[in-house]
CSV table of C-alpha atoms and ligand atoms in Angstrom, one decimal:
chain,number,residue,atom,x,y,z
Z,309,MET,CA,-79.9,-20.3,74.7
Z,310,ASP,CA,-81.8,-18.2,72.2
Z,311,LEU,CA,-79.8,-15.0,71.9
Z,312,ASP,CA,-82.4,-13.3,69.9
Z,313,GLN,CA,-84.9,-13.0,72.8
Z,314,HIS,CA,-82.2,-11.6,75.0
Z,315,VAL,CA,-80.9,-8.7,72.8
Z,316,ALA,CA,-83.6,-6.6,74.6
Z,317,ALA,CA,-81.5,-7.1,77.7
Z,318,LEU,CA,-79.1,-4.6,76.3
Z,319,SER,CA,-81.7,-1.8,76.1
Z,320,ASP,CA,-80.3,0.0,79.1
Z,321,LEU,CA,-77.0,0.6,77.3
Z,322,PRO,CA,-76.4,3.7,75.0
Z,323,LEU,CA,-75.8,1.6,71.9
Z,324,GLY,CA,-76.2,3.0,68.4
Z,325,GLY,CA,-78.3,0.0,67.4
Z,326,VAL,CA,-78.3,-3.8,67.7
Z,327,ARG,CA,-78.7,-6.4,65.0
Z,328,TYR,CA,-78.8,-10.1,65.8
Z,329,PHE,CA,-78.2,-12.9,63.4
Z,330,PRO,CA,-78.7,-16.6,64.2
Z,331,GLN,CA,-76.1,-17.3,61.5
Z,332,ALA,CA,-73.6,-14.9,59.9
Z,333,GLY,CA,-70.5,-15.2,57.7
Z,334,SER,CA,-68.4,-12.9,59.8
Z,335,THR,CA,-69.9,-10.3,62.2
Z,336,ASN,CA,-67.0,-8.0,61.3
Z,337,ASP,CA,-68.0,-8.0,57.7
Z,338,LEU,CA,-71.7,-7.3,58.5
Z,339,ALA,CA,-70.6,-4.6,60.9
Z,340,MET,CA,-68.3,-3.0,58.3
Z,341,ASP,CA,-71.2,-3.0,55.7
Z,342,TRP,CA,-73.5,-1.4,58.3
Z,343,ALA,CA,-70.8,1.2,59.3
Z,344,ASN,CA,-70.4,2.1,55.6
Z,345,GLN,CA,-74.1,2.6,55.4
Z,346,GLY,CA,-74.1,5.1,58.2
Z,347,ALA,CA,-74.4,3.0,61.4
Z,348,LYS,CA,-74.1,5.1,64.5
Z,349,ASP,CA,-71.3,5.0,67.1
Z,350,LEU,CA,-71.6,1.8,69.3
Z,351,SER,CA,-73.8,-0.1,66.9
Z,352,LEU,CA,-73.6,-3.8,67.6
Z,353,ILE,CA,-73.8,-7.0,65.5
Z,354,VAL,CA,-74.3,-10.2,67.5
Z,355,ALA,CA,-74.4,-13.7,65.9
Z,356,ASP,CA,-75.0,-17.1,67.4
Z,357,GLU,CA,-73.0,-18.8,64.7
Z,358,GLN,CA,-70.4,-17.7,62.2
Z,359,THR,CA,-69.7,-19.6,59.1
Z,360,ALA,CA,-66.7,-17.5,57.9
Z,361,GLY,CA,-65.3,-16.0,61.1
Z,362,ARG,CA,-62.0,-14.5,60.7
Z,363,GLY,CA,-59.0,-14.2,63.1
Z,364,ARG,CA,-55.8,-12.3,62.9
Z,365,ASN,CA,-53.3,-12.9,60.2
Z,366,GLY,CA,-55.7,-14.7,57.9
Z,367,ARG,CA,-56.7,-17.4,60.4
Z,368,THR,CA,-60.2,-18.9,60.7
Z,369,TRP,CA,-62.2,-18.3,63.8
Z,370,TYR,CA,-64.7,-21.0,64.7
Z,371,SER,CA,-68.1,-20.1,66.1
Z,372,GLN,CA,-70.4,-23.1,66.5
Z,373,PRO,CA,-74.1,-22.4,67.2
Z,374,GLY,CA,-75.0,-22.0,70.8
Z,375,THR,CA,-71.5,-22.1,72.2
Z,376,SER,CA,-69.7,-18.8,71.9
Z,377,LEU,CA,-70.2,-15.1,72.3
Z,378,THR,CA,-69.5,-13.6,68.9
Z,379,PHE,CA,-70.0,-9.9,68.2
Z,380,SER,CA,-68.7,-6.8,66.5
Z,381,LEU,CA,-68.9,-3.3,67.8
Z,382,ILE,CA,-68.8,-0.3,65.5
Z,383,VAL,CA,-66.9,2.7,66.9
Z,384,LYS,CA,-66.8,6.2,65.4
Z,385,PRO,CA,-63.9,7.7,67.2
Z,386,THR,CA,-64.0,11.3,68.4
Z,387,LEU,CA,-61.3,13.8,67.5
Z,388,LEU,CA,-59.7,13.3,70.9
Z,389,GLU,CA,-59.8,9.5,70.6
Z,390,HIS,CA,-57.8,9.7,67.3
Z,391,ARG,CA,-54.7,10.2,69.4
Z,392,SER,CA,-55.3,6.8,71.0
Z,393,ILE,CA,-56.6,5.0,68.0
Z,394,GLY,CA,-54.2,2.1,68.4
Z,395,LEU,CA,-55.5,1.3,71.9
Z,396,PHE,CA,-59.1,0.3,71.0
Z,397,THR,CA,-58.2,-3.4,70.8
Z,398,ALA,CA,-56.7,-3.2,74.3
Z,399,LEU,CA,-59.8,-1.3,75.4
Z,400,ALA,CA,-62.0,-4.3,74.3
Z,401,ALA,CA,-59.6,-6.7,75.9
Z,402,LEU,CA,-59.7,-4.8,79.2
Z,403,ALA,CA,-63.5,-4.9,79.0
Z,404,VAL,CA,-63.5,-8.7,78.5
Z,405,VAL,CA,-61.0,-9.1,81.4
Z,406,GLN,CA,-63.2,-7.1,83.7
Z,407,ALA,CA,-66.3,-9.0,82.7
Z,408,VAL,CA,-64.6,-12.4,83.1
Z,409,ARG,CA,-63.3,-11.3,86.5
Z,410,SER,CA,-66.9,-10.7,87.6
Z,411,LEU,CA,-67.8,-14.3,86.9
Z,412,PRO,CA,-68.0,-16.9,89.7
Z,413,GLY,CA,-64.8,-18.9,90.3
Z,414,LYS,CA,-61.4,-17.4,90.9
Z,415,MET,CA,-59.8,-17.4,87.5
Z,416,ASP,CA,-56.5,-15.9,86.5
Z,417,THR,CA,-57.5,-13.5,83.7
Z,418,LYS,CA,-54.9,-11.7,81.7
Z,419,ILE,CA,-54.3,-10.0,78.4
Z,420,LYS,CA,-51.8,-11.7,76.0
Z,421,TRP,CA,-50.5,-8.7,74.1
Z,422,PRO,CA,-51.8,-7.5,71.9
Z,423,ASN,CA,-55.3,-8.9,71.5
Z,424,ASP,CA,-56.1,-12.2,73.3
Z,425,VAL,CA,-57.6,-12.8,76.7
Z,426,LEU,CA,-56.2,-15.7,78.6
Z,427,VAL,CA,-57.9,-17.4,81.5
Z,428,ASN,CA,-55.7,-19.8,83.6
Z,429,GLN,CA,-53.2,-19.5,80.7
Z,430,HIS,CA,-55.7,-20.7,78.1
Z,431,LYS,CA,-56.9,-18.5,75.3
Z,432,VAL,CA,-60.7,-17.9,75.7
Z,433,CYS,CA,-61.1,-14.7,73.6
Z,434,GLY,CA,-59.7,-13.2,70.5
Z,435,ILE,CA,-60.2,-9.7,69.1
Z,436,LEU,CA,-60.0,-8.5,65.5
Z,437,THR,CA,-60.1,-4.8,65.0
Z,438,GLU,CA,-60.6,-3.5,61.5
Z,439,THR,CA,-60.7,0.1,60.3
Z,440,THR,CA,-61.6,2.3,57.4
Z,441,TRP,CA,-59.7,5.5,56.8
Z,442,ILE,CA,-60.5,8.9,55.3
Z,443,GLY,CA,-57.1,10.4,54.3
Z,444,ASP,CA,-54.9,9.9,57.3
Z,445,ARG,CA,-57.8,9.7,59.8
Z,446,VAL,CA,-59.6,6.5,61.0
Z,447,GLU,CA,-63.2,7.0,60.1
Z,448,GLN,CA,-64.5,4.0,61.9
Z,449,LEU,CA,-63.4,0.9,63.7
Z,450,VAL,CA,-65.1,-2.5,63.8
Z,451,ILE,CA,-64.0,-4.4,66.9
Z,452,GLY,CA,-64.8,-8.0,66.6
Z,453,VAL,CA,-64.8,-10.2,69.7
Z,454,GLY,CA,-65.1,-13.9,70.0
Z,455,ILE,CA,-65.3,-15.5,73.4
Z,456,ASN,CA,-65.3,-19.3,73.9
Z,457,VAL,CA,-68.1,-19.7,76.4
Z,458,CYS,CA,-69.2,-23.3,76.3
Z,459,LYS,CA,-67.1,-26.4,75.8
Z,460,GLY,CA,-68.1,-26.9,72.1
Z,461,SER,CA,-66.7,-23.5,71.2
Z,462,VAL,CA,-63.1,-24.7,71.3
Z,463,PRO,CA,-62.2,-26.3,68.0
Z,464,SER,CA,-60.9,-29.8,68.5
Z,465,GLY,CA,-58.2,-31.3,66.4
Z,466,GLU,CA,-57.3,-28.0,64.9
Z,467,ILE,CA,-53.9,-26.4,65.1
Z,468,LEU,CA,-54.3,-23.6,67.6
Z,469,ASN,CA,-51.6,-21.0,67.9
Z,470,PHE,CA,-52.0,-21.2,71.7
Z,471,PRO,CA,-53.7,-23.6,74.1
Z,472,ALA,CA,-57.4,-22.7,74.2
Z,473,SER,CA,-60.3,-23.4,76.5
Z,474,SER,CA,-63.8,-22.2,77.3
Z,475,LEU,CA,-65.1,-20.1,80.2
Z,476,GLU,CA,-67.5,-22.7,81.4
Z,477,GLU,CA,-64.8,-25.4,81.5
Z,478,LEU,CA,-62.5,-23.1,83.5
Z,479,ALA,CA,-65.2,-21.6,85.8
Z,480,HIS,CA,-67.0,-24.9,86.4
Z,481,SER,CA,-70.3,-23.1,86.1
Z,482,GLN,CA,-72.8,-22.2,83.4
Z,483,ILE,CA,-72.5,-18.8,81.9
Z,484,ASP,CA,-75.3,-16.7,80.3
Z,485,ARG,CA,-73.9,-15.3,77.1
Z,486,MET,CA,-76.1,-12.2,77.2
Z,487,VAL,CA,-75.2,-11.4,80.8
Z,488,LEU,CA,-71.6,-11.7,79.7
Z,489,LEU,CA,-72.1,-9.5,76.7
Z,490,HIS,CA,-73.8,-6.8,78.8
Z,491,SER,CA,-70.9,-6.9,81.2
Z,492,VAL,CA,-68.3,-6.6,78.4
Z,493,LEU,CA,-70.2,-3.7,76.9
Z,494,LEU,CA,-70.4,-1.9,80.3
Z,495,GLY,CA,-66.6,-2.4,80.7
Z,496,PHE,CA,-66.1,-1.0,77.2
Z,497,LEU,CA,-68.1,2.1,78.0
Z,498,PHE,CA,-66.2,2.5,81.3
Z,499,TRP,CA,-62.7,2.1,79.9
Z,500,ARG,CA,-63.4,4.2,76.8
Z,501,GLN,CA,-63.6,7.2,79.1
Z,502,HIS,CA,-60.1,6.4,80.2
Z,503,LEU,CA,-58.6,5.7,76.8
Z,504,GLY,CA,-55.0,6.8,76.5
Z,505,LYS,CA,-54.9,8.0,80.2
Z,506,ARG,CA,-52.5,6.7,82.8
Z,507,SER,CA,-55.3,4.9,84.5
Z,508,PHE,CA,-56.0,2.9,81.2
Z,509,LEU,CA,-52.4,2.0,80.7
Z,510,ASP,CA,-52.0,1.0,84.4
Z,511,ALA,CA,-55.0,-1.3,84.2
Z,512,TRP,CA,-53.8,-2.8,80.9
Z,513,GLU,CA,-50.2,-3.3,82.2
Z,514,SER,CA,-51.4,-4.8,85.5
Z,515,SER,CA,-53.4,-7.3,83.4
Z,516,LEU,CA,-50.6,-8.1,81.0
Z,517,ALA,CA,-49.8,-11.8,80.8
Z,518,PHE,CA,-46.2,-13.1,81.0
Z,519,MET,CA,-44.8,-10.0,82.6
Z,520,GLY,CA,-41.1,-10.7,83.5
Z,521,GLU,CA,-41.1,-13.8,81.4
Z,522,GLN,CA,-39.1,-14.6,78.3
Z,523,VAL,CA,-41.2,-14.6,75.1
Z,524,LYS,CA,-40.7,-14.7,71.4
Z,525,ILE,CA,-42.5,-12.1,69.2
Z,526,TRP,CA,-43.0,-13.2,65.6
Z,527,SER,CA,-43.3,-10.4,63.2
Z,528,LEU,CA,-45.8,-10.6,60.3
Z,529,HIS,CA,-42.8,-11.1,58.0
Z,530,GLY,CA,-41.7,-14.2,59.8
Z,531,SER,CA,-38.8,-12.9,61.9
Z,532,ALA,CA,-38.6,-13.5,65.6
Z,533,GLN,CA,-37.3,-11.4,68.5
Z,534,LEU,CA,-36.6,-12.9,71.9
Z,535,GLY,CA,-37.0,-10.8,75.0
Z,536,THR,CA,-38.4,-10.5,78.5
Z,537,ILE,CA,-41.6,-8.5,78.9
Z,538,ILE,CA,-41.1,-5.4,81.1
Z,539,GLY,CA,-44.3,-3.4,80.3
Z,540,LEU,CA,-46.1,-1.2,77.8
Z,541,GLU,CA,-45.3,2.1,76.1
Z,542,GLU,CA,-48.0,4.8,76.0
Z,543,ASN,CA,-48.9,4.0,72.4
Z,544,GLY,CA,-49.5,0.4,73.4
Z,545,ASN,CA,-46.2,-1.0,72.1
Z,546,LEU,CA,-44.9,-3.9,74.1
Z,547,LEU,CA,-41.7,-3.1,75.9
Z,548,LEU,CA,-39.1,-5.9,76.4
Z,549,LYS,CA,-35.5,-6.2,77.2
Z,550,ASP,CA,-33.0,-8.5,75.5
Z,551,ALA,CA,-30.4,-10.9,77.0
Z,552,LEU,CA,-28.0,-8.0,77.4
Z,553,GLY,CA,-30.6,-5.8,79.2
Z,554,ASN,CA,-31.2,-3.5,76.3
Z,555,LYS,CA,-34.8,-2.3,76.0
Z,556,PHE,CA,-36.7,-2.5,72.8
Z,557,SER,CA,-40.3,-2.3,71.8
Z,558,VAL,CA,-42.6,-3.9,69.3
Z,559,SER,CA,-45.7,-2.4,67.7
Z,560,ASP,CA,-47.1,-5.6,66.2
Z,561,GLY,CA,-46.6,-9.3,66.0
Z,562,GLU,CA,-47.6,-12.5,67.6
Z,563,LEU,CA,-46.4,-13.5,71.1
Z,564,HIS,CA,-45.3,-17.0,71.8
Z,565,LEU,CA,-43.9,-18.5,74.9
Z,566,ASP,CA,-40.2,-19.3,74.4
Z,567,HIS,CA,-40.3,-22.5,76.5
Z,568,LEU,CA,-43.0,-24.0,74.3
Z,569,GLY,CA,-40.4,-23.8,71.5
Z,570,GLN,CA,-42.9,-22.1,69.1
K,1077,BTN,C1,-57.9,-13.9,66.8
K,1077,BTN,O1,-57.7,-14.3,67.9
K,1077,BTN,O2,-57.2,-14.1,65.8
K,1077,BTN,C2,-59.0,-12.9,66.6
K,1077,BTN,C3,-60.3,-13.6,66.6
K,1077,BTN,C4,-61.5,-12.6,66.4
K,1077,BTN,C5,-62.8,-13.4,66.2
K,1077,BTN,C6,-64.0,-12.4,66.2
K,1077,BTN,S1,-65.5,-13.3,66.3
K,1077,BTN,C7,-66.4,-11.9,66.0
K,1077,BTN,C8,-65.6,-11.2,64.9
K,1077,BTN,N1,-66.0,-11.6,63.6
K,1077,BTN,C9,-65.0,-12.2,63.0
K,1077,BTN,O3,-65.0,-12.7,61.8
K,1077,BTN,N2,-63.9,-12.2,63.7
K,1077,BTN,C10,-64.2,-11.5,65.0
């Protein structure tokens, strides 16, 4: 599919601007450059292929031509939104979940805290949010989203940090990447109005993967905490309880399933 011809399909959305690249290094890098040059709120970079896509914690994110939905959205948060600045990644995840749920086929679509979307327990989407600051205020966010749409989008023979798949494989039907992108953006606009509200947290919590299950959270420094997921805190922290029933929360880290021995 030639994404270029379809960018016009987004013209009904209140975007700050749209730039399409058949090939990019990382859409997050292009978006950050554009943001620094004065891009408006909700400006969007879409690429068919990334040659230097980045994931969380220094990982590589693969985007082969014609196979995935790869984009970065620039957000200039309002004063009110600054209170919920840590929730923008979840906002994007909720938008992806809503869009995937509107696809044909009954797929179990959940958010693996903090930033992955799982379909039938396989990772199909990763989100990388990057920010620039002025003093103690976030000036702008770049929310980078990579969705495995076609089979070729899932790297084979690579060490994945979680079992991965693509939407087409799981839905058993063809998916139009531009229709999906439109739907994700609509969801983003919708949930942005709810950011930080109870309705937002309820929607996120009800989409949370592994609720009631024992998981391991690896910190960025390499230490692990074992606990059972019991929900979310208002600030987006994951709430767990340990073997003795004591509650604790984590603000960052990587979630692994304990039974996979990871
Ligand atoms: C992860 O799961 O570790 C996050 C992956 C985020 C990938 C997206 S693809 C679009 C944007 N550009 C990048 O270089 N990364 C993000």
